Short mmCIF file of C-alpha atoms and ligand atoms in Angstrom, two decimals:
data_model
loop_
_atom_site.label_atom_id
_atom_site.label_comp_id
_atom_site.label_asym_id
_atom_site.label_seq_id
_atom_site.Cartn_x
_atom_site.Cartn_y
_atom_site.Cartn_z
CA MET A 1 40.27 -48.68 -149.25
CA SER A 2 41.90 -47.61 -152.52
CA ALA A 3 40.73 -44.44 -154.22
CA HIS A 4 39.57 -46.47 -157.21
CA THR A 5 37.09 -48.61 -155.29
CA PRO A 6 33.57 -47.52 -156.21
CA LYS A 7 31.64 -46.05 -153.31
CA ALA A 8 29.81 -48.86 -151.53
CA LEU A 9 26.23 -48.30 -150.46
CA TYR A 10 25.05 -49.96 -147.27
CA ARG A 11 22.00 -49.85 -145.07
CA ASP A 12 21.72 -50.02 -141.31
CA GLU A 13 19.56 -48.70 -138.50
CA GLY A 14 20.90 -46.76 -135.57
CA ILE A 15 20.48 -44.16 -132.85
CA VAL A 16 21.86 -40.68 -133.54
CA LEU A 17 24.22 -39.98 -130.62
CA ARG A 18 25.41 -36.51 -131.51
CA THR A 19 25.71 -33.96 -134.29
CA GLN A 20 28.37 -31.41 -135.11
CA LYS A 21 28.18 -28.51 -137.55
CA LEU A 22 30.26 -28.82 -140.69
CA GLY A 23 30.71 -25.85 -143.00
CA GLU A 24 27.68 -23.75 -143.85
CA ALA A 25 24.86 -26.27 -144.10
CA ASP A 26 26.16 -29.76 -143.34
CA ARG A 27 26.48 -31.80 -140.19
CA ILE A 28 28.62 -34.70 -139.07
CA ILE A 29 26.36 -37.18 -137.30
CA THR A 30 27.57 -39.92 -134.98
CA VAL A 31 25.27 -42.95 -135.10
CA LEU A 32 25.41 -46.14 -133.08
CA THR A 33 24.12 -48.71 -135.54
CA ARG A 34 22.78 -52.18 -134.97
CA ARG A 35 25.15 -54.06 -137.28
CA THR A 36 28.06 -51.76 -138.16
CA GLY A 37 28.79 -50.26 -134.76
CA LYS A 38 29.57 -46.58 -134.35
CA VAL A 39 29.56 -44.66 -137.63
CA ARG A 40 30.42 -41.02 -138.30
CA ALA A 41 28.84 -39.68 -141.44
CA VAL A 42 28.21 -36.42 -143.24
CA ALA A 43 24.61 -35.30 -143.73
CA LYS A 44 24.75 -32.78 -146.53
CA GLY A 45 22.49 -29.74 -146.49
CA VAL A 46 20.79 -30.91 -143.29
CA ARG A 47 20.79 -27.45 -141.72
CA ARG A 48 18.82 -25.90 -144.57
CA THR A 49 15.17 -25.52 -143.61
CA LYS A 50 14.07 -27.41 -146.72
CA SER A 51 16.45 -30.34 -146.25
CA LYS A 52 14.98 -33.72 -147.13
CA PHE A 53 16.42 -35.04 -143.85
CA GLY A 54 14.51 -32.55 -141.66
CA ALA A 55 14.68 -33.40 -137.98
CA ARG A 56 15.36 -37.10 -138.62
CA LEU A 57 19.06 -36.80 -137.97
CA GLU A 58 18.78 -35.08 -134.59
CA PRO A 59 20.16 -36.82 -131.49
CA PHE A 60 17.84 -39.42 -129.87
CA THR A 61 16.33 -40.42 -133.22
CA HIS A 62 16.20 -44.09 -134.19
CA VAL A 63 16.76 -43.98 -137.94
CA ASP A 64 16.92 -46.34 -140.88
CA LEU A 65 19.89 -45.13 -142.94
CA GLN A 66 21.43 -45.66 -146.32
CA LEU A 67 25.06 -44.63 -146.40
CA TYR A 68 27.93 -44.45 -148.85
CA THR A 69 31.32 -45.42 -147.50
CA GLY A 70 33.76 -42.56 -147.77
CA ARG A 71 37.49 -42.28 -147.29
CA ASN A 72 37.24 -40.64 -143.85
CA LEU A 73 33.57 -40.12 -143.17
CA ASP A 74 30.64 -41.94 -144.71
CA ILE A 75 27.87 -39.98 -146.40
CA VAL A 76 24.17 -40.24 -145.56
CA SER A 77 22.16 -40.85 -148.70
CA GLN A 78 18.74 -41.58 -147.21
CA ALA A 79 17.16 -41.48 -143.75
CA GLU A 80 13.77 -42.64 -142.49
CA SER A 81 12.86 -42.19 -138.85
CA ILE A 82 11.82 -45.32 -136.98
CA ARG A 83 11.11 -43.57 -133.70
CA ALA A 84 11.94 -40.05 -132.52
CA TYR A 85 12.78 -40.54 -128.85
CA GLY A 86 13.81 -36.87 -128.67
CA GLN A 87 10.18 -35.82 -129.02
CA GLU A 88 9.27 -38.06 -126.09
CA VAL A 89 12.04 -37.13 -123.66
CA VAL A 90 12.43 -33.45 -124.45
CA ALA A 91 9.22 -32.39 -122.68
CA ASP A 92 10.46 -33.95 -119.43
CA TYR A 93 13.64 -32.26 -118.23
CA PRO A 94 14.93 -35.06 -115.95
CA ALA A 95 14.38 -37.58 -118.78
CA TYR A 96 16.10 -35.29 -121.28
CA THR A 97 19.20 -34.79 -119.16
CA ALA A 98 19.38 -38.51 -118.31
CA GLY A 99 18.97 -39.34 -122.01
CA THR A 100 21.75 -36.97 -123.00
CA ALA A 101 24.07 -38.73 -120.53
CA VAL A 102 23.05 -42.08 -122.08
CA LEU A 103 24.01 -40.84 -125.56
CA GLU A 104 27.31 -39.31 -124.45
CA THR A 105 28.27 -42.45 -122.51
CA ALA A 106 27.47 -44.71 -125.46
CA ASP A 107 29.64 -42.51 -127.67
CA ARG A 108 32.54 -42.50 -125.23
CA LEU A 109 32.41 -46.21 -124.39
CA THR A 110 32.48 -47.27 -128.05
CA ALA A 111 35.97 -46.05 -128.77
CA GLU A 112 36.41 -47.76 -132.13
CA GLU A 113 34.34 -46.84 -135.15
CA LYS A 114 32.73 -49.62 -137.20
CA GLU A 115 33.32 -52.24 -134.55
CA PRO A 116 29.93 -53.95 -134.18
CA SER A 117 28.43 -53.63 -130.70
CA LEU A 118 24.91 -55.01 -130.81
CA ARG A 119 24.69 -55.17 -127.02
CA MET A 120 25.49 -51.47 -126.62
CA PHE A 121 22.97 -50.60 -129.34
CA LEU A 122 20.25 -52.61 -127.58
CA LEU A 123 21.11 -51.02 -124.23
CA VAL A 124 20.75 -47.52 -125.69
CA VAL A 125 17.43 -48.36 -127.36
CA GLY A 126 16.17 -49.90 -124.12
CA ALA A 127 17.18 -46.88 -122.05
CA LEU A 128 15.63 -44.36 -124.46
CA ARG A 129 12.42 -46.36 -124.64
CA ALA A 130 12.19 -46.48 -120.82
CA LEU A 131 12.84 -42.73 -120.60
CA GLY A 132 10.30 -41.95 -123.33
CA GLU A 133 7.59 -44.15 -121.85
CA LYS A 134 8.44 -43.17 -118.27
CA SER A 135 8.25 -46.81 -117.30
CA HIS A 136 10.77 -46.19 -114.47
CA PRO A 137 12.16 -43.04 -112.78
CA ALA A 138 14.67 -41.37 -115.14
CA PRO A 139 17.63 -41.31 -112.69
CA LEU A 140 17.27 -45.09 -112.10
CA VAL A 141 17.06 -45.78 -115.86
CA LEU A 142 20.28 -43.80 -116.31
CA ASP A 143 22.18 -45.61 -113.54
CA ALA A 144 20.98 -49.02 -114.80
CA PHE A 145 22.21 -48.08 -118.28
CA LEU A 146 25.58 -46.87 -116.99
CA LEU A 147 26.17 -50.07 -114.98
CA ARG A 148 25.25 -52.29 -117.93
CA ALA A 149 27.19 -50.18 -120.43
CA MET A 150 30.29 -50.49 -118.25
CA SER A 151 29.73 -54.25 -118.19
CA VAL A 152 29.47 -54.37 -122.00
CA ALA A 153 32.72 -52.36 -122.18
CA GLY A 154 34.39 -55.00 -119.99
CA TRP A 155 34.18 -53.20 -116.66
CA GLU A 156 31.34 -54.99 -114.91
CA PRO A 157 31.42 -53.82 -111.29
CA ALA A 158 31.72 -56.50 -108.58
CA LEU A 159 28.70 -56.08 -106.29
CA ALA A 160 28.75 -59.33 -104.31
CA GLU A 161 32.13 -61.05 -104.59
CA CYS A 162 35.50 -59.39 -103.98
CA ALA A 163 36.60 -57.42 -107.04
CA ARG A 164 40.20 -58.60 -106.56
CA CYS A 165 40.24 -62.20 -105.33
CA GLY A 166 36.65 -63.21 -106.09
CA GLU A 167 35.84 -64.32 -102.55
CA ALA A 168 32.09 -64.60 -102.07
CA GLY A 169 30.48 -61.62 -100.34
CA PRO A 170 28.71 -59.53 -99.41
CA HIS A 171 31.62 -57.29 -98.46
CA ARG A 172 31.33 -53.97 -96.64
CA HIS A 173 34.11 -52.10 -98.42
CA PHE A 174 33.93 -50.59 -101.87
CA SER A 175 36.86 -49.48 -104.01
CA VAL A 176 36.34 -47.57 -107.25
CA PRO A 177 39.87 -48.30 -108.59
CA ALA A 178 39.53 -52.03 -107.69
CA GLY A 179 36.17 -52.17 -109.49
CA GLY A 180 33.57 -52.78 -106.76
CA THR A 181 33.21 -54.43 -103.39
CA VAL A 182 36.40 -55.80 -101.82
CA CYS A 183 37.09 -58.32 -99.04
CA PRO A 184 38.96 -57.26 -95.85
CA ALA A 185 42.20 -58.89 -97.07
CA CYS A 186 42.25 -57.13 -100.47
CA ARG A 187 40.80 -53.81 -99.38
CA PRO A 188 43.01 -50.91 -100.64
CA THR A 189 43.45 -47.89 -98.38
CA GLY A 190 40.88 -45.22 -99.08
CA SER A 191 38.07 -47.69 -99.76
CA ALA A 192 34.58 -46.38 -99.10
CA MET A 193 31.95 -48.00 -96.89
CA PRO A 194 28.64 -47.38 -98.63
CA SER A 195 25.38 -48.62 -97.15
CA PRO A 196 24.75 -52.33 -97.94
CA VAL A 197 21.28 -51.21 -99.10
CA THR A 198 22.93 -49.02 -101.75
CA ILE A 199 24.98 -51.97 -103.04
CA GLU A 200 21.74 -53.99 -103.23
CA LEU A 201 20.18 -51.18 -105.26
CA LEU A 202 23.08 -51.21 -107.72
CA ASP A 203 22.74 -54.99 -108.02
CA SER A 204 19.00 -54.60 -108.74
CA LEU A 205 19.76 -52.03 -111.45
CA LEU A 206 22.44 -54.19 -113.03
CA THR A 207 20.26 -57.30 -113.08
CA GLY A 208 17.01 -55.53 -113.96
CA ASP A 209 15.10 -56.19 -110.73
CA TRP A 210 12.95 -53.06 -111.11
CA ALA A 211 10.49 -53.85 -108.31
CA ARG A 212 13.36 -53.92 -105.83
CA ALA A 213 15.08 -50.91 -107.39
CA GLU A 214 11.95 -48.75 -107.35
CA ALA A 215 11.33 -49.56 -103.68
CA SER A 216 14.64 -47.84 -102.81
CA GLN A 217 14.96 -44.63 -100.82
CA GLY A 218 16.32 -41.32 -102.05
CA ILE A 219 19.39 -41.52 -99.82
CA ASN A 220 20.45 -44.85 -101.38
CA ARG A 221 19.68 -43.64 -104.89
CA ARG A 222 21.94 -40.63 -104.37
CA GLU A 223 24.74 -42.70 -102.89
CA GLY A 224 24.38 -45.26 -105.71
CA SER A 225 24.51 -42.54 -108.40
CA GLY A 226 27.67 -41.21 -106.81
CA LEU A 227 29.35 -44.63 -106.93
CA VAL A 228 28.27 -45.26 -110.53
CA ALA A 229 29.53 -41.84 -111.64
CA ALA A 230 32.85 -42.38 -109.83
CA MET A 231 33.35 -45.79 -111.51
CA LEU A 232 32.52 -44.39 -114.94
CA GLN A 233 34.86 -41.41 -114.53
CA TRP A 234 37.61 -43.76 -113.39
CA HIS A 235 37.43 -45.62 -116.70
CA LEU A 236 37.14 -42.57 -118.96
CA GLU A 237 40.14 -40.33 -119.25
CA ARG A 238 38.03 -37.19 -119.54
CA GLY A 239 34.85 -36.71 -117.56
CA LEU A 240 31.43 -36.74 -119.18
CA ARG A 241 30.13 -33.23 -119.74
CA SER A 242 26.46 -34.12 -119.40
CA LEU A 243 26.64 -36.20 -116.21
CA PRO A 244 26.98 -33.28 -113.74
CA LEU A 245 23.97 -31.63 -115.44
CA VAL A 246 21.61 -34.59 -114.95
CA ASP A 247 18.48 -33.44 -113.13
CA ARG A 248 17.74 -36.09 -110.53
CA SER A 249 14.47 -34.63 -109.29
CA GLU A 250 11.25 -36.58 -109.83
CA SER A 251 9.88 -36.56 -113.37
CA ALA A 252 6.41 -35.28 -114.09
CA PRO A 253 3.82 -38.03 -113.56
CA ARG A 254 3.30 -40.08 -116.70
CA ARG A 255 0.27 -39.33 -118.76
CA GLU A 256 -2.69 -41.55 -119.65
CA ALA A 257 -1.46 -41.99 -123.22
CA SER A 258 1.84 -43.51 -122.19
CA LEU A 259 0.07 -45.80 -119.73
CA LEU A 260 -2.08 -47.11 -122.57
CA SER A 261 0.78 -47.54 -125.02
CA GLU A 262 2.78 -49.60 -122.57
CA ALA A 263 2.62 -53.30 -123.30
CA MET B 1 52.29 -19.45 -144.06
CA TYR B 2 52.59 -15.77 -144.91
CA GLU B 3 54.65 -12.95 -143.40
CA GLY B 4 53.68 -11.66 -139.94
CA ALA B 5 50.85 -9.13 -140.43
CA VAL B 6 49.05 -11.03 -143.22
CA GLN B 7 49.20 -14.32 -141.34
CA ASP B 8 47.94 -12.64 -138.15
CA LEU B 9 44.94 -11.33 -140.09
CA ILE B 10 44.25 -14.77 -141.59
CA ASP B 11 44.49 -16.35 -138.13
CA GLU B 12 42.06 -13.82 -136.60
CA LEU B 13 39.56 -14.18 -139.45
CA GLY B 14 39.82 -17.97 -139.17
CA ARG B 15 38.56 -17.79 -135.59
CA LEU B 16 35.23 -16.28 -136.68
CA PRO B 17 32.25 -18.68 -136.77
CA GLY B 18 31.72 -20.33 -140.15
CA VAL B 19 35.05 -19.10 -141.59
CA GLY B 20 37.43 -21.89 -142.54
CA PRO B 21 41.14 -21.47 -143.39
CA LYS B 22 40.42 -21.08 -147.12
CA SER B 23 37.76 -18.38 -146.60
CA ALA B 24 40.02 -16.58 -144.11
CA GLN B 25 42.73 -16.43 -146.73
CA ARG B 26 40.28 -15.19 -149.38
CA ILE B 27 38.91 -12.42 -147.09
CA ALA B 28 42.42 -11.37 -146.06
CA PHE B 29 43.56 -10.92 -149.66
CA HIS B 30 40.31 -9.15 -150.51
CA LEU B 31 41.02 -6.63 -147.74
CA LEU B 32 44.61 -6.20 -148.94
CA SER B 33 43.45 -5.19 -152.40
CA ALA B 34 40.39 -3.18 -151.27
CA GLU B 35 40.07 0.62 -151.33
CA SER B 36 41.64 2.15 -148.26
CA ALA B 37 38.37 3.98 -147.38
CA ASP B 38 36.45 0.68 -147.33
CA VAL B 39 38.90 -0.85 -144.90
CA THR B 40 38.80 2.24 -142.71
CA ARG B 41 34.99 2.00 -142.50
CA LEU B 42 35.22 -1.67 -141.47
CA VAL B 43 37.78 -0.85 -138.79
CA ALA B 44 35.57 1.99 -137.50
CA ALA B 45 32.51 -0.30 -137.35
CA LEU B 46 34.46 -2.91 -135.38
CA THR B 47 35.78 -0.30 -132.97
CA ARG B 48 32.32 1.20 -132.44
CA VAL B 49 30.82 -2.21 -131.68
CA GLN B 50 33.54 -2.93 -129.19
CA GLU B 51 33.31 0.47 -127.50
CA SER B 52 29.62 1.28 -127.48
CA VAL B 53 27.56 -1.92 -127.73
CA ARG B 54 26.82 -3.80 -124.55
CA PHE B 55 24.06 -5.94 -123.11
CA CYS B 56 20.84 -4.35 -121.83
CA VAL B 57 20.79 -4.50 -118.02
CA THR B 58 17.12 -5.54 -118.08
CA CYS B 59 16.67 -8.01 -120.94
CA TYR B 60 20.27 -8.74 -122.11
CA ASN B 61 19.52 -7.76 -125.69
CA VAL B 62 22.32 -5.78 -127.35
CA ALA B 63 22.05 -2.11 -126.42
CA GLU B 64 23.87 1.13 -127.01
CA ALA B 65 22.78 2.51 -123.64
CA GLU B 66 22.14 1.09 -120.19
CA GLN B 67 18.85 -0.29 -121.53
CA CYS B 68 18.02 -1.42 -125.05
CA ARG B 69 15.64 0.40 -127.39
CA ILE B 70 12.77 -2.01 -126.62
CA CYS B 71 13.07 -1.81 -122.84
CA ARG B 72 13.07 2.02 -123.08
CA ASP B 73 10.00 2.16 -125.35
CA PRO B 74 6.96 3.31 -123.27
CA ARG B 75 4.52 2.04 -125.94
CA ARG B 76 5.43 -1.61 -125.29
CA VAL B 77 3.24 -3.59 -122.89
CA ASP B 78 4.73 -4.93 -119.67
CA ASP B 79 2.49 -7.92 -119.04
CA VAL B 80 3.75 -10.18 -121.85
CA LEU B 81 7.36 -11.38 -121.85
CA CYS B 82 8.95 -13.31 -124.71
CA VAL B 83 11.97 -15.49 -123.87
CA VAL B 84 14.50 -16.02 -126.66
CA GLU B 85 17.95 -17.58 -126.94
CA GLU B 86 19.93 -14.84 -128.71
CA PRO B 87 19.67 -11.14 -129.63
CA LYS B 88 19.25 -12.17 -133.29
CA ASP B 89 15.97 -13.86 -132.30
CA VAL B 90 14.69 -10.51 -131.00
CA VAL B 91 15.41 -9.06 -134.44
CA ALA B 92 13.58 -11.91 -136.16
CA ILE B 93 10.46 -11.55 -133.99
CA GLU B 94 10.50 -7.75 -134.27
CA ARG B 95 10.45 -8.14 -138.05
CA THR B 96 7.05 -9.88 -137.82
CA ARG B 97 5.56 -6.77 -136.08
CA GLU B 98 3.22 -9.13 -134.21
CA PHE B 99 4.63 -8.76 -130.73
CA ARG B 100 4.15 -5.69 -128.52
CA GLY B 101 5.56 -6.97 -125.21
CA ARG B 102 9.09 -7.15 -123.85
CA TYR B 103 11.90 -9.68 -124.22
CA HIS B 104 14.31 -11.69 -122.14
CA VAL B 105 17.47 -13.00 -123.84
CA LEU B 106 18.82 -16.19 -122.24
CA GLY B 107 22.19 -16.15 -123.97
CA GLY B 108 21.81 -19.65 -125.45
CA ALA B 109 19.98 -22.91 -124.77
CA ILE B 110 20.49 -25.73 -122.30
CA SER B 111 22.82 -28.26 -123.94
CA PRO B 112 24.22 -30.84 -121.52
CA ILE B 113 26.36 -32.45 -124.23
CA ASP B 114 28.22 -29.12 -124.53
CA GLY B 115 28.32 -28.73 -120.76
CA VAL B 116 25.78 -25.86 -120.84
CA GLY B 117 23.26 -26.03 -117.99
CA PRO B 118 20.63 -23.60 -116.62
CA ASP B 119 23.25 -21.85 -114.46
CA ASP B 120 25.18 -20.86 -117.59
CA LEU B 121 22.16 -18.96 -118.95
CA ARG B 122 20.29 -15.90 -117.67
CA VAL B 123 17.64 -17.99 -115.96
CA LYS B 124 18.08 -16.54 -112.46
CA GLU B 125 17.74 -13.07 -113.99
CA LEU B 126 14.49 -14.15 -115.63
CA MET B 127 13.11 -15.42 -112.34
CA THR B 128 14.01 -12.11 -110.68
CA ARG B 129 12.14 -10.20 -113.40
CA LEU B 130 9.05 -12.36 -112.96
CA MET B 131 9.05 -11.90 -109.18
CA ASN B 132 7.25 -8.50 -109.11
CA GLY B 133 4.11 -9.92 -110.73
CA ALA B 134 3.90 -7.44 -113.64
CA VAL B 135 4.25 -10.22 -116.22
CA THR B 136 1.14 -12.37 -116.63
CA GLU B 137 2.03 -14.22 -119.84
CA LEU B 138 5.31 -15.84 -120.75
CA ILE B 139 5.93 -16.84 -124.37
CA ILE B 140 8.87 -19.20 -124.76
CA ALA B 141 10.35 -18.68 -128.22
CA THR B 142 13.47 -20.81 -127.99
CA ASP B 143 14.58 -22.55 -131.20
CA PRO B 144 12.46 -25.42 -132.56
CA ASN B 145 15.24 -27.95 -132.02
CA LEU B 146 16.10 -30.38 -129.24
CA GLU B 147 18.01 -27.92 -127.06
CA GLY B 148 15.36 -25.22 -127.52
CA GLU B 149 12.54 -27.62 -126.62
CA ALA B 150 14.40 -28.87 -123.55
CA THR B 151 15.04 -25.30 -122.43
CA ALA B 152 11.33 -24.54 -122.86
CA ALA B 153 10.39 -27.61 -120.79
CA TYR B 154 12.83 -26.58 -118.08
CA LEU B 155 11.52 -23.01 -117.91
CA ALA B 156 7.88 -24.10 -117.95
CA ARG B 157 8.50 -26.39 -114.99
CA LEU B 158 10.41 -23.66 -113.15
CA VAL B 159 7.81 -20.91 -113.54
CA GLY B 160 4.85 -23.31 -113.20
CA PRO B 161 4.27 -22.53 -109.49
CA MET B 162 4.12 -18.78 -110.23
CA GLY B 163 0.72 -19.13 -111.91
CA LEU B 164 1.62 -17.41 -115.20
CA ALA B 165 0.15 -18.31 -118.56
CA VAL B 166 3.04 -20.06 -120.31
CA SER B 167 3.00 -20.78 -124.02
CA ARG B 168 5.37 -22.06 -126.66
CA LEU B 169 5.59 -20.34 -130.00
CA ALA B 170 4.34 -22.31 -132.98
CA SER B 171 7.44 -23.09 -134.90
CA GLY B 172 9.33 -25.70 -136.82
CA LEU B 173 8.17 -24.90 -140.29
CA PRO B 174 9.97 -22.27 -142.28
CA VAL B 175 7.62 -19.42 -143.18
CA GLY B 176 6.51 -19.93 -146.75
CA GLY B 177 7.96 -23.44 -146.82
CA ASP B 178 6.10 -26.19 -148.67
CA LEU B 179 4.33 -28.68 -146.44
CA GLU B 180 5.24 -31.53 -148.75
CA TYR B 181 8.93 -30.94 -148.11
CA ALA B 182 8.56 -30.92 -144.35
CA ASP B 183 9.46 -34.19 -142.66
CA GLU B 184 7.02 -35.85 -140.28
CA VAL B 185 8.76 -34.81 -137.08
CA THR B 186 8.95 -31.12 -137.98
CA LEU B 187 5.40 -31.16 -139.29
CA GLY B 188 4.21 -32.74 -136.06
CA ARG B 189 5.76 -29.93 -134.09
CA ALA B 190 4.10 -27.29 -136.21
CA PHE B 191 0.68 -28.90 -135.97
CA GLU B 192 0.83 -28.60 -132.22
CA GLY B 193 0.85 -24.87 -132.79
CA ARG B 194 1.32 -22.22 -130.15
CA ARG B 195 0.19 -24.24 -127.23
CA ARG B 196 -0.29 -23.53 -123.59
CA ILE B 197 2.21 -25.44 -121.46
CA ASP B 198 0.79 -26.91 -118.27
CA ALA B 199 3.61 -27.36 -115.84
ZN1 ZN C 1 39.60 -60.24 -101.90
ZN1 ZN C 2 16.35 -4.53 -122.92
#
């Protein structure tokens, strides 16, 4: 954009993925928007206690934004909160840590700024809603999100057919570098042999078969989480900082209010 | 770039929190033109901090002895413990003159996005302090932001089985701030007030 172009104002909604301090009172916010894709923008004066933005630009918040396009970073002109998922997940530590991993993954898997990714946006909203409403156990919501987010990024794991030659499965061997289950002919050395029940669990999470996923045992959930984390780390050049800190113990039982608000 | 000593000073100043390259340069040239006695006092203050200030062995507040001033004070009550993130929070609460108990300084808040988990804070030390049963009420005064709230939720769940009264300080609104300028989320937090946490 040339320096003479007037600043363009645009409006979009998005989820605040992360914030970074800038100077004395400002923040750079990273937002995954519905239409524009990932946007980095400056929120001026947001750290002052009397800022008009208040807590609306904190991570986990679904916001309606008006932004000016800038040369490097855009500038937030107005923000209205649509739903503050942070308030819902923060009281439940397993949900909070799972949610943080959702936000970091979404940030890392959308490498390009301003490249629309409606599917990733919808996945993040869906995961935060499930964590906030406690509709499913937080660790399962996280693994379902990670599997689907990898698929959106072009790395859908093979869970039935062979990841290399496509031969129909199920296959007993699993290779992280190959991208999922592998047939005996293609199997690279060092392939793992996870429980077939674990592979079924991952398939349930990827396809959204929650009844089957929630019937799973702890041992398969742990093995499944390990495979998902290994696949994700394989694709990202640096590891996720929040993933090792995810608390995979059971969440507090959901309260009456959230039972009522669930459709 | 400047000659050796001046550039070294600018580089060191630039590593301080909130000081950018421009400010570092401004401070460096201010010091160069300042009275020699002023600079000597600054150097002495820095040296004294480095040599004599350490963390209290009990609460991890800054201290000039083995224990901090508050832990040594026999007039403070032992049954109420206030958990804060940083030593500067102790100063802020002391200024209110409302609190007569003791403190525990965590050394930060849980922030998974920065790779900071419970093991990176003085959580184990807190649990050890609570073990002897002297403390009956725990007030969690972590910051009214996401990381502070998550830390409070984590601690409440952890100490839940110990049967203490656990509460969260009413916060979110700046003291003396106008309600009409507070956004809905912050206001919501404040309305909840200092509430008992049931873990
Ligand atoms: Zn094959
Ligand atoms: Zn002390």
